[in-house]
Short mmCIF file of C-alpha atoms and ligand atoms in Angstrom, two decimals:
data_model
loop_
_atom_site.label_atom_id
_atom_site.label_comp_id
_atom_site.label_asym_id
_atom_site.label_seq_id
_atom_site.Cartn_x
_atom_site.Cartn_y
_atom_site.Cartn_z
CA MET R 1 24.23 -8.24 -31.46
CA ALA R 2 22.85 -11.43 -29.92
CA VAL R 3 19.38 -12.82 -30.50
CA ILE R 4 18.40 -15.48 -27.98
CA PRO R 5 15.17 -17.39 -28.52
CA VAL R 6 12.96 -18.35 -25.59
CA ALA R 7 11.33 -21.50 -26.95
CA LEU R 8 7.79 -21.96 -25.64
CA ALA R 9 5.13 -23.67 -27.70
CA GLY R 10 2.92 -20.94 -29.17
CA ARG R 11 4.50 -18.26 -26.99
CA SER R 12 8.10 -18.24 -28.24
CA TYR R 13 9.90 -14.92 -28.47
CA ASP R 14 13.35 -13.46 -28.99
CA VAL R 15 15.54 -11.58 -26.57
CA THR R 16 17.65 -9.16 -28.61
CA ILE R 17 20.78 -7.69 -27.05
CA GLU R 18 22.25 -4.80 -28.98
CA ALA R 19 24.26 -1.80 -27.87
CA GLY R 20 22.38 1.24 -29.16
CA ALA R 21 19.11 -0.67 -29.69
CA LEU R 22 17.07 2.16 -28.17
CA GLU R 23 18.14 4.53 -30.92
CA ALA R 24 17.22 1.90 -33.52
CA LEU R 25 13.92 1.21 -31.75
CA ALA R 26 11.75 1.48 -34.89
CA GLU R 27 13.70 -1.35 -36.54
CA HIS R 28 13.43 -3.62 -33.54
CA VAL R 29 9.83 -3.07 -32.51
CA GLY R 30 8.27 -2.50 -35.95
CA PRO R 31 6.24 -5.74 -35.85
CA PHE R 32 4.77 -4.81 -32.45
CA LEU R 33 3.56 -1.31 -33.36
CA PRO R 34 -0.17 -0.84 -34.04
CA THR R 35 -1.07 -1.54 -37.67
CA ARG R 36 -3.05 1.72 -37.77
CA THR R 37 -0.34 4.34 -37.95
CA ASP R 38 -2.56 6.96 -36.24
CA ALA R 39 -3.05 4.73 -33.16
CA ALA R 40 -1.16 5.65 -29.98
CA VAL R 41 1.90 3.62 -28.98
CA PRO R 42 1.59 3.07 -25.20
CA PHE R 43 4.79 3.26 -23.14
CA VAL R 44 5.00 2.65 -19.40
CA ALA R 45 8.03 4.16 -17.66
CA ASP R 46 9.05 5.51 -14.29
CA THR R 47 9.98 9.15 -13.78
CA ASN R 48 13.68 8.34 -14.24
CA THR R 49 13.44 6.25 -17.40
CA HIS R 50 10.92 8.72 -18.86
CA ARG R 51 13.31 11.63 -18.20
CA LEU R 52 16.32 9.74 -19.57
CA TYR R 53 14.86 8.03 -22.64
CA ARG R 54 11.74 9.95 -23.70
CA THR R 55 13.62 11.86 -26.40
CA ALA R 56 15.33 8.73 -27.75
CA VAL R 57 12.01 6.86 -27.93
CA GLU R 58 10.04 9.72 -29.49
CA THR R 59 12.83 10.44 -31.97
CA ALA R 60 13.08 6.80 -33.00
CA LEU R 61 9.28 6.57 -33.39
CA ALA R 62 8.90 10.06 -34.85
CA ASP R 63 6.13 9.06 -37.27
CA ARG R 64 4.01 7.66 -34.39
CA THR R 65 2.25 9.18 -31.40
CA VAL R 66 3.81 7.83 -28.21
CA GLU R 67 1.64 8.07 -25.08
CA TRP R 68 3.25 7.74 -21.64
CA PHE R 69 2.04 6.29 -18.36
CA ILE R 70 4.61 7.31 -15.76
CA VAL R 71 4.97 5.81 -12.28
CA GLU R 72 7.13 6.77 -9.32
CA PRO R 73 10.30 4.67 -9.06
CA GLY R 74 10.21 1.88 -6.47
CA GLU R 75 8.09 -1.06 -5.37
CA GLY R 76 5.20 1.26 -4.43
CA ALA R 77 4.14 1.26 -8.09
CA LYS R 78 3.38 -2.47 -7.94
CA SER R 79 0.06 -1.81 -6.19
CA TRP R 80 -3.64 -2.38 -6.83
CA THR R 81 -4.08 1.41 -7.09
CA VAL R 82 -1.48 1.90 -9.79
CA LEU R 83 -2.63 -1.26 -11.58
CA GLU R 84 -6.16 0.15 -11.72
CA GLN R 85 -4.89 3.49 -13.03
CA LEU R 86 -2.79 1.75 -15.67
CA THR R 87 -5.55 -0.57 -16.90
CA ASP R 88 -8.02 2.37 -16.99
CA TRP R 89 -5.49 4.35 -19.03
CA LEU R 90 -4.97 1.45 -21.47
CA LEU R 91 -8.74 1.05 -21.86
CA GLU R 92 -9.12 4.78 -22.51
CA LEU R 93 -6.45 4.51 -25.21
CA GLY R 94 -8.55 1.76 -26.79
CA ILE R 95 -5.86 -0.92 -26.56
CA THR R 96 -7.05 -4.19 -28.10
CA ARG R 97 -5.86 -7.76 -27.62
CA ALA R 98 -3.83 -7.42 -30.83
CA ASP R 99 -1.88 -4.44 -29.46
CA HIS R 100 1.39 -4.29 -27.54
CA VAL R 101 2.30 -2.14 -24.57
CA PHE R 102 5.97 -1.19 -24.06
CA ALA R 103 7.55 -1.48 -20.60
CA LEU R 104 10.59 0.83 -20.43
CA GLY R 105 12.22 0.51 -17.02
CA GLY R 106 13.45 -1.85 -14.34
CA GLY R 107 11.73 -4.81 -12.76
CA VAL R 108 8.94 -2.74 -11.20
CA VAL R 109 7.81 -1.28 -14.54
CA GLY R 110 8.13 -4.69 -16.23
CA ASP R 111 6.19 -6.60 -13.55
CA LEU R 112 3.40 -4.01 -13.36
CA THR R 113 3.05 -3.65 -17.14
CA GLY R 114 3.17 -7.40 -17.70
CA PHE R 115 0.44 -8.01 -15.13
CA ALA R 116 -1.77 -5.23 -16.54
CA CYS R 117 -1.35 -6.71 -20.04
CA ALA R 118 -2.13 -10.21 -18.78
CA ILE R 119 -5.55 -9.13 -17.52
CA LEU R 120 -6.44 -6.39 -20.00
CA LYS R 121 -9.26 -7.82 -22.14
CA ARG R 122 -8.01 -11.26 -20.95
CA GLY R 123 -4.56 -10.63 -22.35
CA CYS R 124 -2.85 -8.24 -24.73
CA GLY R 125 0.78 -8.20 -25.83
CA PHE R 126 3.70 -6.40 -24.27
CA VAL R 127 7.34 -5.77 -25.05
CA GLN R 128 9.98 -5.53 -22.37
CA ILE R 129 12.70 -2.88 -22.75
CA PRO R 130 14.56 -3.37 -19.46
CA THR R 131 16.83 -0.56 -18.31
CA SER R 132 18.44 -1.99 -15.15
CA LEU R 133 20.99 -4.82 -15.17
CA LEU R 134 18.73 -6.81 -12.84
CA ALA R 135 15.78 -6.54 -15.21
CA GLN R 136 17.97 -7.21 -18.25
CA VAL R 137 19.38 -10.49 -16.93
CA ASP R 138 16.40 -11.74 -14.96
CA SER R 139 12.98 -10.19 -14.53
CA SER R 140 12.29 -9.14 -18.14
CA VAL R 141 12.63 -12.72 -19.39
CA GLY R 142 10.38 -15.62 -18.44
CA GLY R 143 6.95 -14.05 -18.03
CA LYS R 144 6.67 -13.67 -14.27
CA THR R 145 4.43 -10.66 -13.62
CA ALA R 146 3.02 -9.46 -10.30
CA ILE R 147 2.07 -6.69 -7.94
CA ASN R 148 2.62 -6.50 -4.17
CA THR R 149 -0.04 -6.58 -1.44
CA ARG R 150 -0.09 -5.98 2.31
CA ALA R 151 0.71 -9.66 2.82
CA GLY R 152 3.92 -9.53 0.80
CA LYS R 153 5.80 -9.01 -2.44
CA ASN R 154 4.69 -10.51 -5.77
CA LEU R 155 1.81 -12.43 -4.19
CA ILE R 156 -0.72 -11.42 -6.87
CA GLY R 157 0.40 -12.19 -10.38
CA VAL R 158 0.36 -14.52 -13.36
CA PHE R 159 2.72 -15.94 -15.93
CA HIS R 160 2.36 -13.84 -19.07
CA GLN R 161 5.19 -13.97 -21.57
CA PRO R 162 6.31 -10.83 -23.40
CA ALA R 163 6.18 -10.78 -27.21
CA ALA R 164 9.81 -9.63 -27.31
CA VAL R 165 12.57 -8.39 -25.03
CA LEU R 166 14.91 -5.67 -26.28
CA ILE R 167 18.07 -5.08 -24.27
CA ASP R 168 20.31 -2.09 -24.88
CA PRO R 169 23.43 -2.39 -22.69
CA PHE R 170 24.21 1.32 -23.41
CA VAL R 171 21.41 2.35 -21.05
CA LEU R 172 23.42 0.90 -18.14
CA LYS R 173 25.76 3.90 -18.45
CA THR R 174 23.39 5.93 -16.31
CA LEU R 175 22.67 3.18 -13.75
CA PRO R 176 23.98 4.06 -10.25
CA PRO R 177 26.87 1.77 -9.18
CA ARG R 178 24.84 0.28 -6.32
CA GLU R 179 22.07 -0.76 -8.74
CA MET R 180 24.69 -2.14 -11.09
CA ARG R 181 26.12 -4.32 -8.31
CA ALA R 182 22.61 -5.44 -7.32
CA GLY R 183 22.01 -6.62 -10.90
CA TYR R 184 25.42 -8.28 -10.96
CA ALA R 185 24.30 -10.52 -8.08
CA GLU R 186 21.80 -12.15 -10.46
CA VAL R 187 24.55 -12.58 -13.09
CA LEU R 188 26.75 -14.31 -10.54
CA LYS R 189 23.77 -16.46 -9.63
CA TYR R 190 23.69 -18.08 -13.10
CA GLY R 191 27.32 -19.15 -12.72
CA VAL R 192 26.85 -20.47 -9.20
CA LEU R 193 23.69 -22.43 -9.96
CA GLY R 194 24.51 -23.98 -13.31
CA ASP R 195 27.70 -22.92 -15.08
CA ALA R 196 31.06 -23.33 -13.34
CA ALA R 197 32.96 -22.02 -16.40
CA PHE R 198 30.88 -18.82 -16.34
CA PHE R 199 31.52 -18.46 -12.61
CA GLU R 200 35.26 -18.73 -13.27
CA TRP R 201 34.95 -16.16 -16.08
CA LEU R 202 33.18 -13.82 -13.65
CA GLU R 203 35.92 -14.34 -11.05
CA GLU R 204 38.32 -13.01 -13.72
CA ASN R 205 36.11 -10.47 -15.47
CA GLY R 206 33.52 -9.37 -12.93
CA SER R 207 35.24 -6.03 -12.42
CA GLY R 208 34.99 -5.37 -16.18
CA VAL R 209 31.26 -6.13 -16.09
CA LEU R 210 30.78 -3.76 -13.16
CA ALA R 211 32.87 -1.12 -14.94
CA ARG R 212 30.49 -1.53 -17.92
CA ASP R 213 33.17 -2.68 -20.33
CA PRO R 214 31.06 -3.19 -23.50
CA HIS R 215 32.41 -6.66 -24.37
CA ALA R 216 32.31 -7.95 -20.80
CA ILE R 217 28.81 -6.63 -20.19
CA GLU R 218 27.40 -8.05 -23.42
CA HIS R 219 28.94 -11.45 -22.72
CA ALA R 220 27.60 -11.43 -19.15
CA ILE R 221 24.08 -10.46 -20.24
CA ALA R 222 23.96 -12.93 -23.15
CA THR R 223 25.27 -15.83 -21.04
CA SER R 224 22.77 -15.04 -18.28
CA ILE R 225 19.85 -14.84 -20.72
CA ARG R 226 20.86 -18.08 -22.47
CA ALA R 227 20.84 -19.82 -19.09
CA LYS R 228 17.49 -18.34 -18.15
CA ALA R 229 15.92 -19.05 -21.56
CA ALA R 230 16.93 -22.72 -21.35
CA ILE R 231 15.45 -23.09 -17.87
CA VAL R 232 12.22 -21.25 -18.72
CA ALA R 233 11.80 -23.35 -21.89
CA GLU R 234 12.04 -26.50 -19.76
CA ASP R 235 9.82 -25.41 -16.87
CA GLU R 236 7.85 -22.28 -17.77
CA ARG R 237 5.54 -22.39 -14.74
CA GLU R 238 8.01 -23.57 -12.12
CA LEU R 239 6.39 -26.99 -11.81
CA SER R 240 9.22 -29.49 -12.28
CA GLY R 241 11.71 -27.92 -9.88
CA ARG R 242 14.01 -26.79 -12.69
CA ARG R 243 12.92 -23.13 -12.75
CA ALA R 244 12.89 -23.08 -8.96
CA LEU R 245 16.72 -23.27 -9.17
CA LEU R 246 16.61 -19.63 -10.31
CA ASN R 247 15.53 -18.86 -6.75
CA LEU R 248 19.04 -19.63 -5.47
CA GLY R 249 19.71 -17.18 -2.65
CA HIS R 250 16.14 -15.88 -2.76
CA THR R 251 14.69 -17.70 0.27
CA PHE R 252 17.40 -16.44 2.62
CA GLY R 253 17.41 -13.14 0.74
CA HIS R 254 13.66 -12.68 1.00
CA ALA R 255 13.80 -13.09 4.79
CA LEU R 256 16.51 -10.41 4.98
CA GLU R 257 14.50 -8.09 2.73
CA ALA R 258 11.40 -8.62 4.87
CA GLU R 259 13.36 -7.93 8.06
CA THR R 260 14.74 -4.70 6.58
CA GLY R 261 11.25 -3.67 5.39
CA PHE R 262 11.90 -4.13 1.64
CA SER R 263 13.68 -0.80 1.84
CA ASP R 264 16.83 0.78 0.48
CA THR R 265 18.68 -0.69 3.47
CA LEU R 266 19.04 -3.85 1.40
CA LEU R 267 18.24 -3.89 -2.32
CA HIS R 268 16.78 -7.09 -3.79
CA GLY R 269 20.02 -7.95 -5.59
CA GLU R 270 22.05 -7.35 -2.43
CA ALA R 271 19.73 -9.68 -0.53
CA VAL R 272 20.12 -12.31 -3.28
CA ALA R 273 23.93 -12.00 -3.10
CA LEU R 274 23.96 -12.48 0.66
CA GLY R 275 21.31 -15.18 0.35
CA MET R 276 23.53 -17.03 -2.12
CA VAL R 277 26.44 -16.92 0.33
CA LEU R 278 24.14 -18.24 3.07
CA ALA R 279 22.83 -21.00 0.79
CA ALA R 280 26.44 -21.97 -0.01
CA ARG R 281 27.46 -22.00 3.67
CA TYR R 282 24.35 -23.95 4.62
CA SER R 283 25.12 -26.46 1.83
CA ALA R 284 28.66 -26.79 3.20
CA ARG R 285 27.31 -27.32 6.71
CA ARG R 286 25.19 -30.19 5.40
CA GLY R 287 28.27 -31.65 3.73
CA ASP R 288 26.86 -31.10 0.22
CA LEU R 289 29.39 -28.44 -0.83
CA SER R 290 33.06 -28.09 0.06
CA ASP R 291 34.06 -25.30 2.46
CA THR R 292 36.52 -24.13 -0.21
CA ASP R 293 33.73 -23.62 -2.74
CA ALA R 294 31.51 -21.89 -0.18
CA ARG R 295 34.42 -19.51 0.48
CA ARG R 296 34.97 -18.92 -3.26
CA ILE R 297 31.33 -17.89 -3.64
CA ALA R 298 31.55 -15.54 -0.64
CA GLN R 299 34.76 -14.04 -2.06
CA ALA R 300 33.19 -13.46 -5.49
CA VAL R 301 30.29 -11.67 -3.80
CA GLU R 302 32.54 -9.62 -1.53
CA ARG R 303 34.95 -8.64 -4.34
CA SER R 304 32.07 -7.18 -6.32
CA GLY R 305 31.17 -4.90 -3.41
CA LEU R 306 28.04 -6.85 -2.44
CA PRO R 307 27.24 -7.84 1.15
CA SER R 308 28.59 -11.25 2.14
CA GLU R 309 28.20 -11.16 5.93
CA ILE R 310 24.78 -11.06 7.56
CA ALA R 311 26.33 -9.87 10.85
CA ALA R 312 27.60 -6.73 9.11
CA LEU R 313 24.00 -5.61 8.45
CA GLY R 314 23.58 -4.89 12.16
CA MET R 315 20.11 -6.43 12.28
CA ASP R 316 18.54 -6.72 15.69
CA CYS R 317 16.97 -10.16 15.25
CA ASP R 318 17.63 -13.86 15.63
CA GLY R 319 17.40 -16.85 13.31
CA ALA R 320 13.86 -17.73 14.45
CA ARG R 321 12.62 -14.30 13.40
CA LEU R 322 14.21 -14.60 9.96
CA VAL R 323 12.70 -18.06 9.56
CA ASP R 324 9.29 -16.61 10.47
CA HIS R 325 9.57 -14.36 7.41
CA MET R 326 10.31 -17.48 5.34
CA ARG R 327 7.01 -19.04 6.44
CA HIS R 328 5.21 -16.38 4.35
CA ASP R 329 7.14 -17.44 1.25
CA LYS R 330 4.78 -18.37 -1.59
CA LYS R 331 6.89 -21.48 -2.15
CA MET R 332 5.92 -22.98 1.24
CA GLU R 333 4.57 -26.52 0.72
CA GLY R 334 2.55 -27.27 3.85
CA GLU R 335 5.08 -27.08 6.70
CA THR R 336 8.16 -27.36 4.49
CA LEU R 337 9.98 -24.91 2.32
CA PRO R 338 12.11 -26.17 -0.56
CA PHE R 339 15.62 -24.64 -0.49
CA VAL R 340 17.94 -24.27 -3.44
CA LEU R 341 21.26 -25.67 -2.24
CA LEU R 342 24.56 -26.53 -3.92
CA ASN R 343 26.51 -29.75 -4.53
CA ASP R 344 29.20 -27.88 -6.37
CA ILE R 345 29.77 -24.53 -8.02
CA GLY R 346 27.59 -24.83 -11.12
CA GLU R 347 25.42 -27.58 -9.63
CA ALA R 348 22.35 -26.53 -7.68
CA HIS R 349 19.54 -28.78 -6.47
CA LEU R 350 16.21 -28.33 -4.76
CA ALA R 351 16.30 -29.75 -1.21
CA ARG R 352 12.95 -30.65 0.34
CA ASP R 353 14.39 -32.13 3.55
CA VAL R 354 15.44 -28.86 5.18
CA THR R 355 13.81 -28.15 8.53
CA LEU R 356 13.19 -24.53 9.38
CA ALA R 357 14.41 -25.10 12.97
CA ASN R 358 17.76 -26.17 11.58
CA VAL R 359 17.90 -23.09 9.32
CA ALA R 360 17.12 -20.88 12.35
CA ALA R 361 20.04 -22.40 14.30
CA PHE R 362 22.33 -21.91 11.29
CA LEU R 363 21.25 -18.26 11.00
CA ASP R 364 21.86 -17.68 14.71
CA GLY R 365 25.45 -18.75 14.09
CA GLN R 366 25.77 -16.46 11.04
CA LEU R 367 24.30 -13.49 12.92
CA GLN R 368 27.00 -13.82 15.58
CA ALA R 369 29.81 -15.06 13.38
CA HIS R 370 31.82 -12.01 12.48
N1 LIG H 1 13.39 -14.60 -11.17
C1 LIG H 1 13.21 -15.98 -11.16
C2 LIG H 1 12.39 -16.49 -12.27
O1 LIG H 1 12.13 -15.77 -13.22
O2 LIG H 1 11.96 -17.62 -12.23
#
């Protein structure tokens, strides 16, 4: 078991990583259950996590009444409509500011639940129980919550930290391999952006992580969370530029996701993996990173079965079109967009001198390259 504190004045919490934690749920979440034992315990899940874990949850909390709010899997649940339904449901249950709502699912369930809890009666508590690798190593920690709108993904949201995060690596057993790889992209990201030794460990042990070897997976999750906790503690609201480093690969990736309609053609983690390769190659083109290191990053991505070549996606577009998607990025500062680039493996920086025209020309080259 690993317990990793996220140190934030007045809003500190622990991330607990324990194989089998879901079965021992009562032990872990005891302090977050309603004090009145006849009060409902609200769980938000999607149809998959409800089907898979309902029995485990209700067995572990057998002396409580668990109530479920169930959404369809996928980004569609991060909508005004579902948010309204969820907040109405929580109000009907009589949830107070002292209560906690439990988010059992991937990033969609966590983001939606977190946002609902941020605005319910001006803020009630919530506990994240992430069930995808991507949510376990990234989205469940750090308090970013949001829904999507017509104008784009995650454009309406707030920072609202969970009261606790409980990670059970056993639940990854049922995660489809493609989702596992997509989550692994975020694991790789921590090595590339700030921890060369972890990157080297992943070069050696990445296949074990993807094969869900218990020791490898626990080490990968714990190392990722420690890195994220340290960054969030330093720059909770992404103001100093430190937390922005977690967006490595996301600006390129977001443009690719937008171009493919945020669909199953390219999962978020796959877009981040390819975006990381593009960020590395662009850094090398600027002379910031060696070509050898850019190649090592591309190889690590490719070896894990993630996309490493934009040309292989068969997209019918040019660099200017991809850059147009970037202009809608919420990180745009006037006419410029800060890019997370690399000086070295394990050493990322925020570059504010990148011109979008130059990025478009670079992408034209990448689209034709292979
Ligand atoms: N997923 C990036 C962050 O939490 O800041």
